[in-house]
Short mmCIF file of N, CA and C in Angstrom, two decimals:
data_model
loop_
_atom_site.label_atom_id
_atom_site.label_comp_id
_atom_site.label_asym_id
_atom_site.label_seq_id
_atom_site.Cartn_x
_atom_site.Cartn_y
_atom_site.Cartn_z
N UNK A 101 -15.46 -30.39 47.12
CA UNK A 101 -14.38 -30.59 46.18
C UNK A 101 -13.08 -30.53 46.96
N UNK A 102 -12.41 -31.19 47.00
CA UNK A 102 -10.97 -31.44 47.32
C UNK A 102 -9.83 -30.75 46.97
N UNK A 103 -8.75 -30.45 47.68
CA UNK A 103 -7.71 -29.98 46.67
C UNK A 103 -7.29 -30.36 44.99
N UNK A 104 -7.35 -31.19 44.92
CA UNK A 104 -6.99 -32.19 43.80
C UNK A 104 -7.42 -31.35 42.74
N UNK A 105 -9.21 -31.89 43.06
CA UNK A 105 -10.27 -30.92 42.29
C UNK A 105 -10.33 -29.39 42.32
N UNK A 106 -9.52 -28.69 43.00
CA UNK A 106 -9.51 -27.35 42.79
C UNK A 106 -8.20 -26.81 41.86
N UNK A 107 -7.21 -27.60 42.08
CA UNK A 107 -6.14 -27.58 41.09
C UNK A 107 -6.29 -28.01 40.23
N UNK A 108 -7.16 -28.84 39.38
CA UNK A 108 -7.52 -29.22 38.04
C UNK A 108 -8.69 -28.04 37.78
N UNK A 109 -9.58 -27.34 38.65
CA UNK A 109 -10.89 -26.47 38.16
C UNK A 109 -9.31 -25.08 37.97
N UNK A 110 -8.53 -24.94 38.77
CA UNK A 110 -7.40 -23.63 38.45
C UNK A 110 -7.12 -23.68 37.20
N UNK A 111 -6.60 -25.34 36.23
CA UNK A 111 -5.76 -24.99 35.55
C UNK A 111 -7.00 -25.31 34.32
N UNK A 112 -8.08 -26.15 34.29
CA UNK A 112 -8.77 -25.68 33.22
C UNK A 112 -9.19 -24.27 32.90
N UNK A 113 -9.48 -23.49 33.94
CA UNK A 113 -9.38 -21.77 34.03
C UNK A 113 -8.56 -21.10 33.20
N UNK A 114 -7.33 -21.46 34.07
CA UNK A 114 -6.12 -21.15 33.09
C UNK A 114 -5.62 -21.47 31.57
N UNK A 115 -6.73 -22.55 31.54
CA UNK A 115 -5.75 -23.05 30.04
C UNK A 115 -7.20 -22.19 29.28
N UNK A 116 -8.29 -21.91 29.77
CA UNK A 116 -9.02 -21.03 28.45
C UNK A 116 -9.22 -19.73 28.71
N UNK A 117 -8.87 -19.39 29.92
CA UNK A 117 -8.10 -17.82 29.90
C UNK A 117 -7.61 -17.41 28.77
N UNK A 118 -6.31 -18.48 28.69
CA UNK A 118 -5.13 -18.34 27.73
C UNK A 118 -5.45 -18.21 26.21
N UNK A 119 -6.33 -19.12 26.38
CA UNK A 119 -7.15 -19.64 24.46
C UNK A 119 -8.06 -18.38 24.31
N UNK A 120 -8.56 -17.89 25.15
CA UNK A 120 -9.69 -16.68 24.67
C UNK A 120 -8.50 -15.57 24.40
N UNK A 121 -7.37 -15.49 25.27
CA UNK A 121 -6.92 -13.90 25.42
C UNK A 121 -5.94 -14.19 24.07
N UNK A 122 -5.70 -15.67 23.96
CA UNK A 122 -4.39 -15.21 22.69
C UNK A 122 -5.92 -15.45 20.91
N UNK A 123 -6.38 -15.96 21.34
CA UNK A 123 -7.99 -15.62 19.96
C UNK A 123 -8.14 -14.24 19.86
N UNK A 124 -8.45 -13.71 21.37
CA UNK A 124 -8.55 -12.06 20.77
C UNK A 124 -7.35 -11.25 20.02
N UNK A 125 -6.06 -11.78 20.60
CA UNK A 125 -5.06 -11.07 19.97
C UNK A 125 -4.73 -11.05 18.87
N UNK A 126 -5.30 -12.50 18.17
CA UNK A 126 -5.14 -13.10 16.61
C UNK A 126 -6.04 -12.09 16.28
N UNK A 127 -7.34 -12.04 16.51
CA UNK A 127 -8.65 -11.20 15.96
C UNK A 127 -8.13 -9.59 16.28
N UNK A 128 -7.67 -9.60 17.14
CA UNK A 128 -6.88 -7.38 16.87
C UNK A 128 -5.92 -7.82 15.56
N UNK A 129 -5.13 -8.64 15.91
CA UNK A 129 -3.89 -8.38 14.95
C UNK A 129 -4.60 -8.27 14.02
N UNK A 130 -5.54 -9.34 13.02
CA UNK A 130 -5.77 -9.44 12.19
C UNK A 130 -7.01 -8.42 11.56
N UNK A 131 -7.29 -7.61 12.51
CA UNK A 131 -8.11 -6.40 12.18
C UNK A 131 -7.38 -5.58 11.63
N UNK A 132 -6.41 -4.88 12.74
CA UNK A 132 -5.09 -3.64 12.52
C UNK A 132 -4.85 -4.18 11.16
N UNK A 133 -4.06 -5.29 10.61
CA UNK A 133 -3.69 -5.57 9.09
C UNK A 133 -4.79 -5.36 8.59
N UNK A 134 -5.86 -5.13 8.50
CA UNK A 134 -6.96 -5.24 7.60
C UNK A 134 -7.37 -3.68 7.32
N UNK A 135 -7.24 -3.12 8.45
CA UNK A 135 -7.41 -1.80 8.74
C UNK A 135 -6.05 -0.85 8.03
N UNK A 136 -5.08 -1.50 8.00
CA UNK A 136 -3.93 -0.84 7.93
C UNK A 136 -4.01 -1.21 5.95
N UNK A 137 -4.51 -2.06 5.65
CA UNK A 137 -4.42 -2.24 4.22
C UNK A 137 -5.38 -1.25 3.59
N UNK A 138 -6.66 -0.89 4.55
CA UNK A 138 -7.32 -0.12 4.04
C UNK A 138 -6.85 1.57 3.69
N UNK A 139 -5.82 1.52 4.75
CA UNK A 139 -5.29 3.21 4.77
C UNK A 139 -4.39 3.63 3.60
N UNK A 140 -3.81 1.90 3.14
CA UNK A 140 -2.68 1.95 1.64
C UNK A 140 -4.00 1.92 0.72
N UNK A 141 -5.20 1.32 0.70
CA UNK A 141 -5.90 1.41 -0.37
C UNK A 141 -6.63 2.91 -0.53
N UNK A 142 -7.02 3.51 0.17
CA UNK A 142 -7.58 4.66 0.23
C UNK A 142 -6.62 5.96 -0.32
N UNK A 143 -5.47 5.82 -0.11
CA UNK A 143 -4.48 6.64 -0.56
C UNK A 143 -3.78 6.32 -1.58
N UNK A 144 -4.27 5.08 -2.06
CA UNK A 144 -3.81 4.74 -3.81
C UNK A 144 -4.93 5.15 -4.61
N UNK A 145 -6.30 5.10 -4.09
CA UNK A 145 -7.34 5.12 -5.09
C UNK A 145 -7.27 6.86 -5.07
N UNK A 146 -6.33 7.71 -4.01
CA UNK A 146 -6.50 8.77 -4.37
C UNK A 146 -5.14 9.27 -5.47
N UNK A 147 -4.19 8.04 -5.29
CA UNK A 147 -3.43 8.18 -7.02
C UNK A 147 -3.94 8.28 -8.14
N UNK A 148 -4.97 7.12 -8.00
CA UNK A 148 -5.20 6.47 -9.13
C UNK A 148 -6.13 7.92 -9.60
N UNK A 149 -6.96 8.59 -8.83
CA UNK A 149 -8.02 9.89 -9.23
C UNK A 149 -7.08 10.86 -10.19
N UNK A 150 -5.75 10.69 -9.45
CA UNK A 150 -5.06 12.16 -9.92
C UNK A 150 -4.47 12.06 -11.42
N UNK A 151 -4.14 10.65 -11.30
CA UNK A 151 -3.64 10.26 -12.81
C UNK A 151 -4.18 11.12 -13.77
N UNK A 152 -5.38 10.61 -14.28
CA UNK A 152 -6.15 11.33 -15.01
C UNK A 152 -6.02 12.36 -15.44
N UNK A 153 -6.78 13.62 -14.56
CA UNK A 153 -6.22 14.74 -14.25
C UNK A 153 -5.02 15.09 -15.13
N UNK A 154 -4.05 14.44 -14.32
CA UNK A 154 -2.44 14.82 -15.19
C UNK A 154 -2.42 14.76 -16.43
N UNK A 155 -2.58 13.71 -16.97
CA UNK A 155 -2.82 13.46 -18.49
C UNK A 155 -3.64 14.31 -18.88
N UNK A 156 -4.46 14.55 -18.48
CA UNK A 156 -5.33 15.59 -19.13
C UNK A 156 -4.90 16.79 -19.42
N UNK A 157 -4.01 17.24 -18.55
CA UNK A 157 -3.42 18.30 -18.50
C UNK A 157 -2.60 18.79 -19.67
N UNK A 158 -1.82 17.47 -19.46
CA UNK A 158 -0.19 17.56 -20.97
C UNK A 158 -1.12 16.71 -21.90
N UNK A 159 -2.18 16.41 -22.57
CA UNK A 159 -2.07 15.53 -23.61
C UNK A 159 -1.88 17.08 -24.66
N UNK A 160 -2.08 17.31 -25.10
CA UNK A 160 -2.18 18.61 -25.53
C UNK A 160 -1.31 19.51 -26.27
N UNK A 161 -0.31 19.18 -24.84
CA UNK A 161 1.40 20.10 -25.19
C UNK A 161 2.13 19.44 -25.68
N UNK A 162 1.93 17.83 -25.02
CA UNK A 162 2.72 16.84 -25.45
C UNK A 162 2.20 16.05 -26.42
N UNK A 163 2.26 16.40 -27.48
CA UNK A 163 1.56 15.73 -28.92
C UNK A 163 2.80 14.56 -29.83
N UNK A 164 3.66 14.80 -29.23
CA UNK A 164 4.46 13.65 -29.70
C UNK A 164 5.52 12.22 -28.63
N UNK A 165 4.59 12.60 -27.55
CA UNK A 165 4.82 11.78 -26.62
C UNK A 165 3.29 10.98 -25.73
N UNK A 166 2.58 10.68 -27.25
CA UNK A 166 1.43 10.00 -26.67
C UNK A 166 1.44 8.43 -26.17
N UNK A 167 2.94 7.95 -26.40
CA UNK A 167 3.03 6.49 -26.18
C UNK A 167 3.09 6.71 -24.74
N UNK A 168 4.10 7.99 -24.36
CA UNK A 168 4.05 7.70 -22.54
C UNK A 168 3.00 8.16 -21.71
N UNK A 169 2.30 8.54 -22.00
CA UNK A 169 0.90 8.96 -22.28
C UNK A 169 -0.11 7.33 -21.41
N UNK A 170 -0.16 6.87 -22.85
CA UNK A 170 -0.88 5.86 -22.94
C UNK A 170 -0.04 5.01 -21.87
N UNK A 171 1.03 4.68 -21.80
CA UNK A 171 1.80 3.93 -21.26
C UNK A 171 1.10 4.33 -19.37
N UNK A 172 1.61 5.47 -18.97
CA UNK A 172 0.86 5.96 -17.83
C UNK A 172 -0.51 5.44 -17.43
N UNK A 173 -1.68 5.56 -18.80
CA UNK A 173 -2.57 5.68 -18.48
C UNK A 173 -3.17 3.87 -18.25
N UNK A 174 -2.47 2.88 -18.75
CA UNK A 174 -2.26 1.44 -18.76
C UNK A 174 -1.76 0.96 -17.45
N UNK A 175 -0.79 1.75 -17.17
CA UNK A 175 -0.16 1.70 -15.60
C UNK A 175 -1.39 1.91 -14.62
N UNK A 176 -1.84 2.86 -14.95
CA UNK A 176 -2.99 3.31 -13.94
C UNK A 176 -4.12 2.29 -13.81
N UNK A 177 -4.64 1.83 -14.89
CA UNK A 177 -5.89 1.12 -15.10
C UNK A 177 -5.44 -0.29 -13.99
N UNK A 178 -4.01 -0.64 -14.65
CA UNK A 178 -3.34 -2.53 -14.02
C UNK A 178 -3.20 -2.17 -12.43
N UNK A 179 -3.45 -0.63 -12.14
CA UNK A 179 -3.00 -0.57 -11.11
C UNK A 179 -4.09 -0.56 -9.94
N UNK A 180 -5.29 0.11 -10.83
CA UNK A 180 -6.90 -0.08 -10.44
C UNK A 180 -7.42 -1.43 -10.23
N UNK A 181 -7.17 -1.74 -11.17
CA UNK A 181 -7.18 -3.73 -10.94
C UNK A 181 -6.73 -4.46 -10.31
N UNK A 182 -5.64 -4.00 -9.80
CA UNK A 182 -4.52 -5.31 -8.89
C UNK A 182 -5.75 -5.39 -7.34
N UNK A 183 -5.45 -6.20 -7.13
CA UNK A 183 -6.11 -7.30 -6.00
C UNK A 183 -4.80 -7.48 -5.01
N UNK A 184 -5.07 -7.34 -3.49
CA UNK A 184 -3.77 -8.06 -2.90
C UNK A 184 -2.48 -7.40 -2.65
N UNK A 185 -2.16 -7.40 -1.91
CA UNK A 185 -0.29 -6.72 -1.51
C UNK A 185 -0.04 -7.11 -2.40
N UNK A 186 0.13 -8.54 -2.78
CA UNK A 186 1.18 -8.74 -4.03
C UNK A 186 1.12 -8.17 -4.94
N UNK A 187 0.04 -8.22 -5.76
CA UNK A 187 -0.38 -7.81 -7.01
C UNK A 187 -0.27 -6.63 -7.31
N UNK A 188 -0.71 -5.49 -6.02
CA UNK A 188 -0.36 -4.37 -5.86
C UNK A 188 0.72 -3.40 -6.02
N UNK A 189 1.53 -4.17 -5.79
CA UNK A 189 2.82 -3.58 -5.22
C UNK A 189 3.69 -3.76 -7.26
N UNK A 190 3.53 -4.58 -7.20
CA UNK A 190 3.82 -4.62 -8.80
C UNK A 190 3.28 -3.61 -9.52
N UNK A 191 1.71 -3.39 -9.55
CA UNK A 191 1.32 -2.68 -9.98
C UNK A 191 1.42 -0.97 -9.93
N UNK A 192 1.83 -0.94 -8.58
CA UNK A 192 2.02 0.02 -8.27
C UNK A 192 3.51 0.87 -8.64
N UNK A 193 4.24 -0.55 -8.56
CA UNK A 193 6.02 -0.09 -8.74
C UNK A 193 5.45 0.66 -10.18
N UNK A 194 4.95 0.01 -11.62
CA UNK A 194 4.93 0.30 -12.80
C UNK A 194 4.36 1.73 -12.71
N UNK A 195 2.97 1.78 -12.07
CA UNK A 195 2.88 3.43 -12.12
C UNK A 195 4.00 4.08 -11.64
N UNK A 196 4.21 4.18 -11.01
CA UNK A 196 5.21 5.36 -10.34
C UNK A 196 6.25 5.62 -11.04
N UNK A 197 6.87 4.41 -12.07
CA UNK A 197 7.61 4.64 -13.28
C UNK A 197 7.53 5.11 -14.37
N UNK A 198 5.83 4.96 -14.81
CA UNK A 198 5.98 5.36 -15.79
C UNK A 198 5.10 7.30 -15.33
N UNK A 199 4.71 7.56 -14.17
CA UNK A 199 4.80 9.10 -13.78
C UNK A 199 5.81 9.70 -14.22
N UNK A 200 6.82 8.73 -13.28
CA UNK A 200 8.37 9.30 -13.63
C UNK A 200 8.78 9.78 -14.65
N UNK A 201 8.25 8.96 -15.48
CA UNK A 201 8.93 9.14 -16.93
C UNK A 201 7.83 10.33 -17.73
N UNK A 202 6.96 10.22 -17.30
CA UNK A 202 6.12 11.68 -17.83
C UNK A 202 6.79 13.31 -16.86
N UNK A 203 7.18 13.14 -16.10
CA UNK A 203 7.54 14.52 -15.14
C UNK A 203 8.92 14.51 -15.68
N UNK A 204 9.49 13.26 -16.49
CA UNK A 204 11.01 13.69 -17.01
C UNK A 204 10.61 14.36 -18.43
N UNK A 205 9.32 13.55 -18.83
CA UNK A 205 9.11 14.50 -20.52
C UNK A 205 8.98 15.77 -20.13
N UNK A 206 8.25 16.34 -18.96
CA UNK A 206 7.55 17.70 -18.79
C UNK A 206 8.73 18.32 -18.92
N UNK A 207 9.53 17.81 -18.41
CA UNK A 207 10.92 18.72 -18.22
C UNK A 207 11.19 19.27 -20.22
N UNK A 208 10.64 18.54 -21.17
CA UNK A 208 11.32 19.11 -22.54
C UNK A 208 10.40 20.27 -22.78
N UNK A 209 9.08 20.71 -22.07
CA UNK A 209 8.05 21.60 -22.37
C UNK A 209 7.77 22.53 -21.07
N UNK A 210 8.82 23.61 -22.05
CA UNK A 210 8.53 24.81 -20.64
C UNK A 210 7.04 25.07 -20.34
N UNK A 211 6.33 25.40 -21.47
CA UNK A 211 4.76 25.92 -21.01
C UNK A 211 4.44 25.18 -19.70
N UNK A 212 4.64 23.62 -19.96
CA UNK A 212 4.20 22.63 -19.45
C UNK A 212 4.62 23.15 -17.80
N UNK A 213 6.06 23.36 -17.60
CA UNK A 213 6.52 23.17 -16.41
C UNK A 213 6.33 24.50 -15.59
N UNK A 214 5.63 25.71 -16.48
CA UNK A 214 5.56 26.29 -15.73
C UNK A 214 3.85 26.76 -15.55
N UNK A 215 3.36 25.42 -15.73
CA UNK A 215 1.88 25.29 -15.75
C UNK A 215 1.63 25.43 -14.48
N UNK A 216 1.05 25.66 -13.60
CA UNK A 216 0.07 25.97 -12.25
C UNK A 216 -0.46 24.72 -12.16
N UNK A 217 -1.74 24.42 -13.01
CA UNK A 217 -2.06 22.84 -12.86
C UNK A 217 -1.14 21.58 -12.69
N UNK A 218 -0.14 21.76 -13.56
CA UNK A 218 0.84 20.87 -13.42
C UNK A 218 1.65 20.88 -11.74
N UNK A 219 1.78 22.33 -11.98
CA UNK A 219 2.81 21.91 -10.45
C UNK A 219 2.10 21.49 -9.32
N UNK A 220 0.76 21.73 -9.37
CA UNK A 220 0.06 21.31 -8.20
C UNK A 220 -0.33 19.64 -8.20
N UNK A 221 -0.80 19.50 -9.43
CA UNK A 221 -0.67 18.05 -9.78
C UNK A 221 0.14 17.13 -8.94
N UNK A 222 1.91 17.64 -9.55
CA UNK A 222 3.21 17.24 -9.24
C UNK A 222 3.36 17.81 -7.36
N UNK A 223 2.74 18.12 -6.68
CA UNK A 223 2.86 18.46 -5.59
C UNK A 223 1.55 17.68 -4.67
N UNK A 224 0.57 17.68 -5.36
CA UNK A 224 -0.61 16.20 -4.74
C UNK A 224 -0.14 15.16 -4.58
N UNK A 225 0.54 14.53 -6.09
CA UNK A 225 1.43 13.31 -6.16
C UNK A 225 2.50 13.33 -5.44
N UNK A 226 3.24 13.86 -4.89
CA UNK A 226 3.88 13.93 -4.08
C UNK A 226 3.59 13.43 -2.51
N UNK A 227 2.90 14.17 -2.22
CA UNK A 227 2.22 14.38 -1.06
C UNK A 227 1.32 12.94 -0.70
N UNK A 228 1.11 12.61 -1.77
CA UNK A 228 0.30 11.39 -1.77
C UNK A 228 1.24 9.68 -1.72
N UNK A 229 2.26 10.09 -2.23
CA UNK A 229 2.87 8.75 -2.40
C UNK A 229 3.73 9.05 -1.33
N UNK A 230 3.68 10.44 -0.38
CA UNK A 230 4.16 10.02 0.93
C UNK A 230 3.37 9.51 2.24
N UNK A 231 2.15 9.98 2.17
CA UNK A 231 1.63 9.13 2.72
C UNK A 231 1.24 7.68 2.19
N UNK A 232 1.50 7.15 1.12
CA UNK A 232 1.23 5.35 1.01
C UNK A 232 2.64 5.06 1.62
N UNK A 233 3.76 5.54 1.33
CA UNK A 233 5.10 4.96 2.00
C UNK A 233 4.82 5.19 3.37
N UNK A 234 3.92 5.79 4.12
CA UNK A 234 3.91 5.84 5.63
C UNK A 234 2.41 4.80 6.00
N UNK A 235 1.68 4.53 4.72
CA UNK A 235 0.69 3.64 4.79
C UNK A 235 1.11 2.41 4.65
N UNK A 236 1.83 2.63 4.12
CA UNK A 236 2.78 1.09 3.85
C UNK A 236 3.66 0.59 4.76
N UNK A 237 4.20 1.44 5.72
CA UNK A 237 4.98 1.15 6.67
C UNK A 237 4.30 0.77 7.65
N UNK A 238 3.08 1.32 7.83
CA UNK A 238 2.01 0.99 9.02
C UNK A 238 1.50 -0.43 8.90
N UNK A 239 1.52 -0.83 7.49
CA UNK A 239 0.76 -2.06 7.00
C UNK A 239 1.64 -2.89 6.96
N UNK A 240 3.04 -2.47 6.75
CA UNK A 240 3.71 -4.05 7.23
C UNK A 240 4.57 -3.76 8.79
N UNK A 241 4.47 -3.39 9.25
CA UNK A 241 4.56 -3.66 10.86
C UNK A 241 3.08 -4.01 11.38
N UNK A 242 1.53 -3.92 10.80
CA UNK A 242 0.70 -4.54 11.56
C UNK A 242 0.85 -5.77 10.73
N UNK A 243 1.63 -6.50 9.53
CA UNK A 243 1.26 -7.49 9.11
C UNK A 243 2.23 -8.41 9.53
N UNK A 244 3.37 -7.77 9.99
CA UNK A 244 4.43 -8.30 10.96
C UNK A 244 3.89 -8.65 12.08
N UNK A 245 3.49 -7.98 12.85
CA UNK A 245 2.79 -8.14 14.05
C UNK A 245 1.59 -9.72 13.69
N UNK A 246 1.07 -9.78 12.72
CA UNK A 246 0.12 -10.65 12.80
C UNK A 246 0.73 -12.02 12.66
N UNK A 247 1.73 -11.45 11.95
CA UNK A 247 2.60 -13.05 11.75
C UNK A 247 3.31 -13.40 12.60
N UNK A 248 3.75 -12.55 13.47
CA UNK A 248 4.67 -13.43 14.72
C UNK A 248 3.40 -14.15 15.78
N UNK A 249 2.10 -13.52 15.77
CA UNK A 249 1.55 -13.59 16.73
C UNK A 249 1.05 -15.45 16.21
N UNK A 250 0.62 -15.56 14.24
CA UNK A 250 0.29 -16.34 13.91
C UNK A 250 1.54 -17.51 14.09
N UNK A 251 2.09 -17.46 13.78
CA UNK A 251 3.53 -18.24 13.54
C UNK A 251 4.27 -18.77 15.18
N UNK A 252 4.36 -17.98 15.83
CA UNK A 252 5.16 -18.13 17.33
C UNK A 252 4.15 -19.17 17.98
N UNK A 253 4.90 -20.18 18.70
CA UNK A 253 4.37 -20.66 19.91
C UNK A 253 4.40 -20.05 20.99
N UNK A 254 2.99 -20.38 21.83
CA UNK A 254 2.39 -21.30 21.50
C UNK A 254 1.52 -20.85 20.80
N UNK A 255 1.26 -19.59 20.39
CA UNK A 255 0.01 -19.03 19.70
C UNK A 255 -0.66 -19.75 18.42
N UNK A 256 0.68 -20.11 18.02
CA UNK A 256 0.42 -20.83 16.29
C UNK A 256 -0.45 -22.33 16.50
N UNK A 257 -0.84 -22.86 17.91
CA UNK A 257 -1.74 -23.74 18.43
C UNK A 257 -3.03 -23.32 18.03
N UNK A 258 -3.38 -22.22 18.44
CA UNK A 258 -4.64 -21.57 18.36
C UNK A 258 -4.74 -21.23 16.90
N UNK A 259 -3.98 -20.17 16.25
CA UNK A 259 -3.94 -19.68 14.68
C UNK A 259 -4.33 -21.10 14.11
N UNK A 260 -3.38 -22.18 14.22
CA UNK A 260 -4.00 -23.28 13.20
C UNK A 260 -5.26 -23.90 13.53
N UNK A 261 -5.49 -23.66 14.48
CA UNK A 261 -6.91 -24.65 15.11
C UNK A 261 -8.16 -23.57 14.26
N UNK A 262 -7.94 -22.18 14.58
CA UNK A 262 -9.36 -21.27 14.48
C UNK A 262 -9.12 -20.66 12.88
N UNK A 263 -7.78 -21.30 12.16
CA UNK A 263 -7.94 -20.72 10.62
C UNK A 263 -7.13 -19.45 10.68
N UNK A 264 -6.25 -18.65 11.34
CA UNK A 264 -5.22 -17.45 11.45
C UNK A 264 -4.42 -17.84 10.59
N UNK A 265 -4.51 -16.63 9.10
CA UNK A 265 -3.48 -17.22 8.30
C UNK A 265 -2.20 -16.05 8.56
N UNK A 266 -1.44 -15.76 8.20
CA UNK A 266 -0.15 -14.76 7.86
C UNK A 266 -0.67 -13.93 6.60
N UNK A 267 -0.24 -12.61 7.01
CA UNK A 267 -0.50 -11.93 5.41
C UNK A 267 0.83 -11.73 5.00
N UNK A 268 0.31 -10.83 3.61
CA UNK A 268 1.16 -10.48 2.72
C UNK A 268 2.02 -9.28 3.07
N UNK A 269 3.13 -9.19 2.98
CA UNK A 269 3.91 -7.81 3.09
C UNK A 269 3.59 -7.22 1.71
N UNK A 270 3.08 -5.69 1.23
CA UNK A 270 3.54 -4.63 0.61
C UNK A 270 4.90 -4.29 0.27
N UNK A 271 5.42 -5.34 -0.43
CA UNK A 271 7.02 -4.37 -0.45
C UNK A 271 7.23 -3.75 -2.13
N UNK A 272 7.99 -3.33 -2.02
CA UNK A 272 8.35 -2.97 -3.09
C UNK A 272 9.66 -3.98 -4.03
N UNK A 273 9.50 -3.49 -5.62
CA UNK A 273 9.77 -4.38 -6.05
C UNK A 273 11.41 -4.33 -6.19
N UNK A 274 12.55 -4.77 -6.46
CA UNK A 274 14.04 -4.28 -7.08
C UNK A 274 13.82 -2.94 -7.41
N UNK A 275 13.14 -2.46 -8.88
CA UNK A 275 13.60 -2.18 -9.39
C UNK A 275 13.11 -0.38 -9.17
N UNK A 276 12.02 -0.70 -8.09
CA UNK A 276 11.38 0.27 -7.47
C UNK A 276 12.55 1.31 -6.22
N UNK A 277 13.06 0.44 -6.05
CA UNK A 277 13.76 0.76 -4.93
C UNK A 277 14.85 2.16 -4.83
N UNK A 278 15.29 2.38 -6.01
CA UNK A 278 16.17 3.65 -6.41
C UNK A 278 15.06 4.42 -6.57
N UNK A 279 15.44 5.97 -5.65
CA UNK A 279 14.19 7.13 -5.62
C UNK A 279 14.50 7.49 -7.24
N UNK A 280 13.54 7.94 -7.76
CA UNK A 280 13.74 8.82 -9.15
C UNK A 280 13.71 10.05 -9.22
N UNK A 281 14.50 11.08 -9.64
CA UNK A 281 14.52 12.37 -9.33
C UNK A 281 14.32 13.33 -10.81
N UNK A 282 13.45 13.68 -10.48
CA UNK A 282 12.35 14.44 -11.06
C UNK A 282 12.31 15.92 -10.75
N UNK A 283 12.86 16.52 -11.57
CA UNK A 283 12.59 18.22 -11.39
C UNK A 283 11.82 19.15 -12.34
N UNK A 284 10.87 20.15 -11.87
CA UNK A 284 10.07 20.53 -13.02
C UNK A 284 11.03 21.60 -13.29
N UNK A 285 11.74 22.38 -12.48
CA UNK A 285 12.28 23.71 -13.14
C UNK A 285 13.85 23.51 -13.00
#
């Protein structure tokens, strides 16, 4: 083989070097997002457990606030159901509002607020919707990551050839965005 032929055997080398190492990077990225969606789902389905619970707690005390009640417990179910960042994140904004709005009723029922079950409740939930905001942060910087990798040249050669789509960001919605402040005592 000739020079000629060794500089064409270099750069076919080179050109599927390139195609295998940027395929694997599509296939990490697109794991980490997959992986990283799982860590927001695992720590919502442990919302969705506690709901319950709560209600269970105040249906009781709170006998004339069964609409927010129900309202909560509707939130919870749409929220069990949602499919998808998108869908999610909607669903999710509505629970957390209408919690809100039950930890603002607790506030009219001392028994309530100085329930043990309750505060621990109100201290799980807590604890819990800080780790989805740190699950969520993880999940859209790996879903960032997947999209520059999908989107940028030359990579986006490969992404369109082998099917690499872009995901969805988790964000939150407007109206989600103001913290709600909630005090039991």
């Amino acid at each position: 083989m000739g020079t000629g032929g060794w500089i064409i055997l270099g750069v076919i080398v080179a050109v599927v070097g390139w195609v295998i190492i940027t395929y694997n990077g599509l296939v990490s990225a697109r794991n980490q997002s997959q992986n990283a969606w799982s860590q927001i789902d695992v720590q919502l389905k442990r919302r969705h457990d506690l709901i319950p619970n709560l209600v269970n707690v105040v249906k009781d005390a709170m006998g004339y606030e069964q609409e927010t009640l129900k309202a909560v417990i509707e939130a919870r179910n749409k929220a069990v159901s949602a499919s998808g960042p998108a869908e999610a994140s909607v669903a999710e904004a509505a629970l957390s509002q209408a919690t809100s709005k039950l930890f603002a009723l607790v506030e009219n029922y001392p028994t309530l607020r100085a329930n043990e079950n309750i505060m621990q409740l109100q201290e799980e939930l807590t604890a819990t919707e800080n780790k989805i905001s740190f699950a969520r942060q993880f999940y859209n910087d790996s879903v960032m990551g997947m999209n520059n990798s999908v989107q940028a040249f030359p990579g986006n050669l490969i992404a369109n050839n082998f099917g690499f789509r872009t995901g969805t960001f988790f964000e939150m919605p407007e109206t989600e965005k103001a913290v709600p402040q909630v005090k039991l005592r």
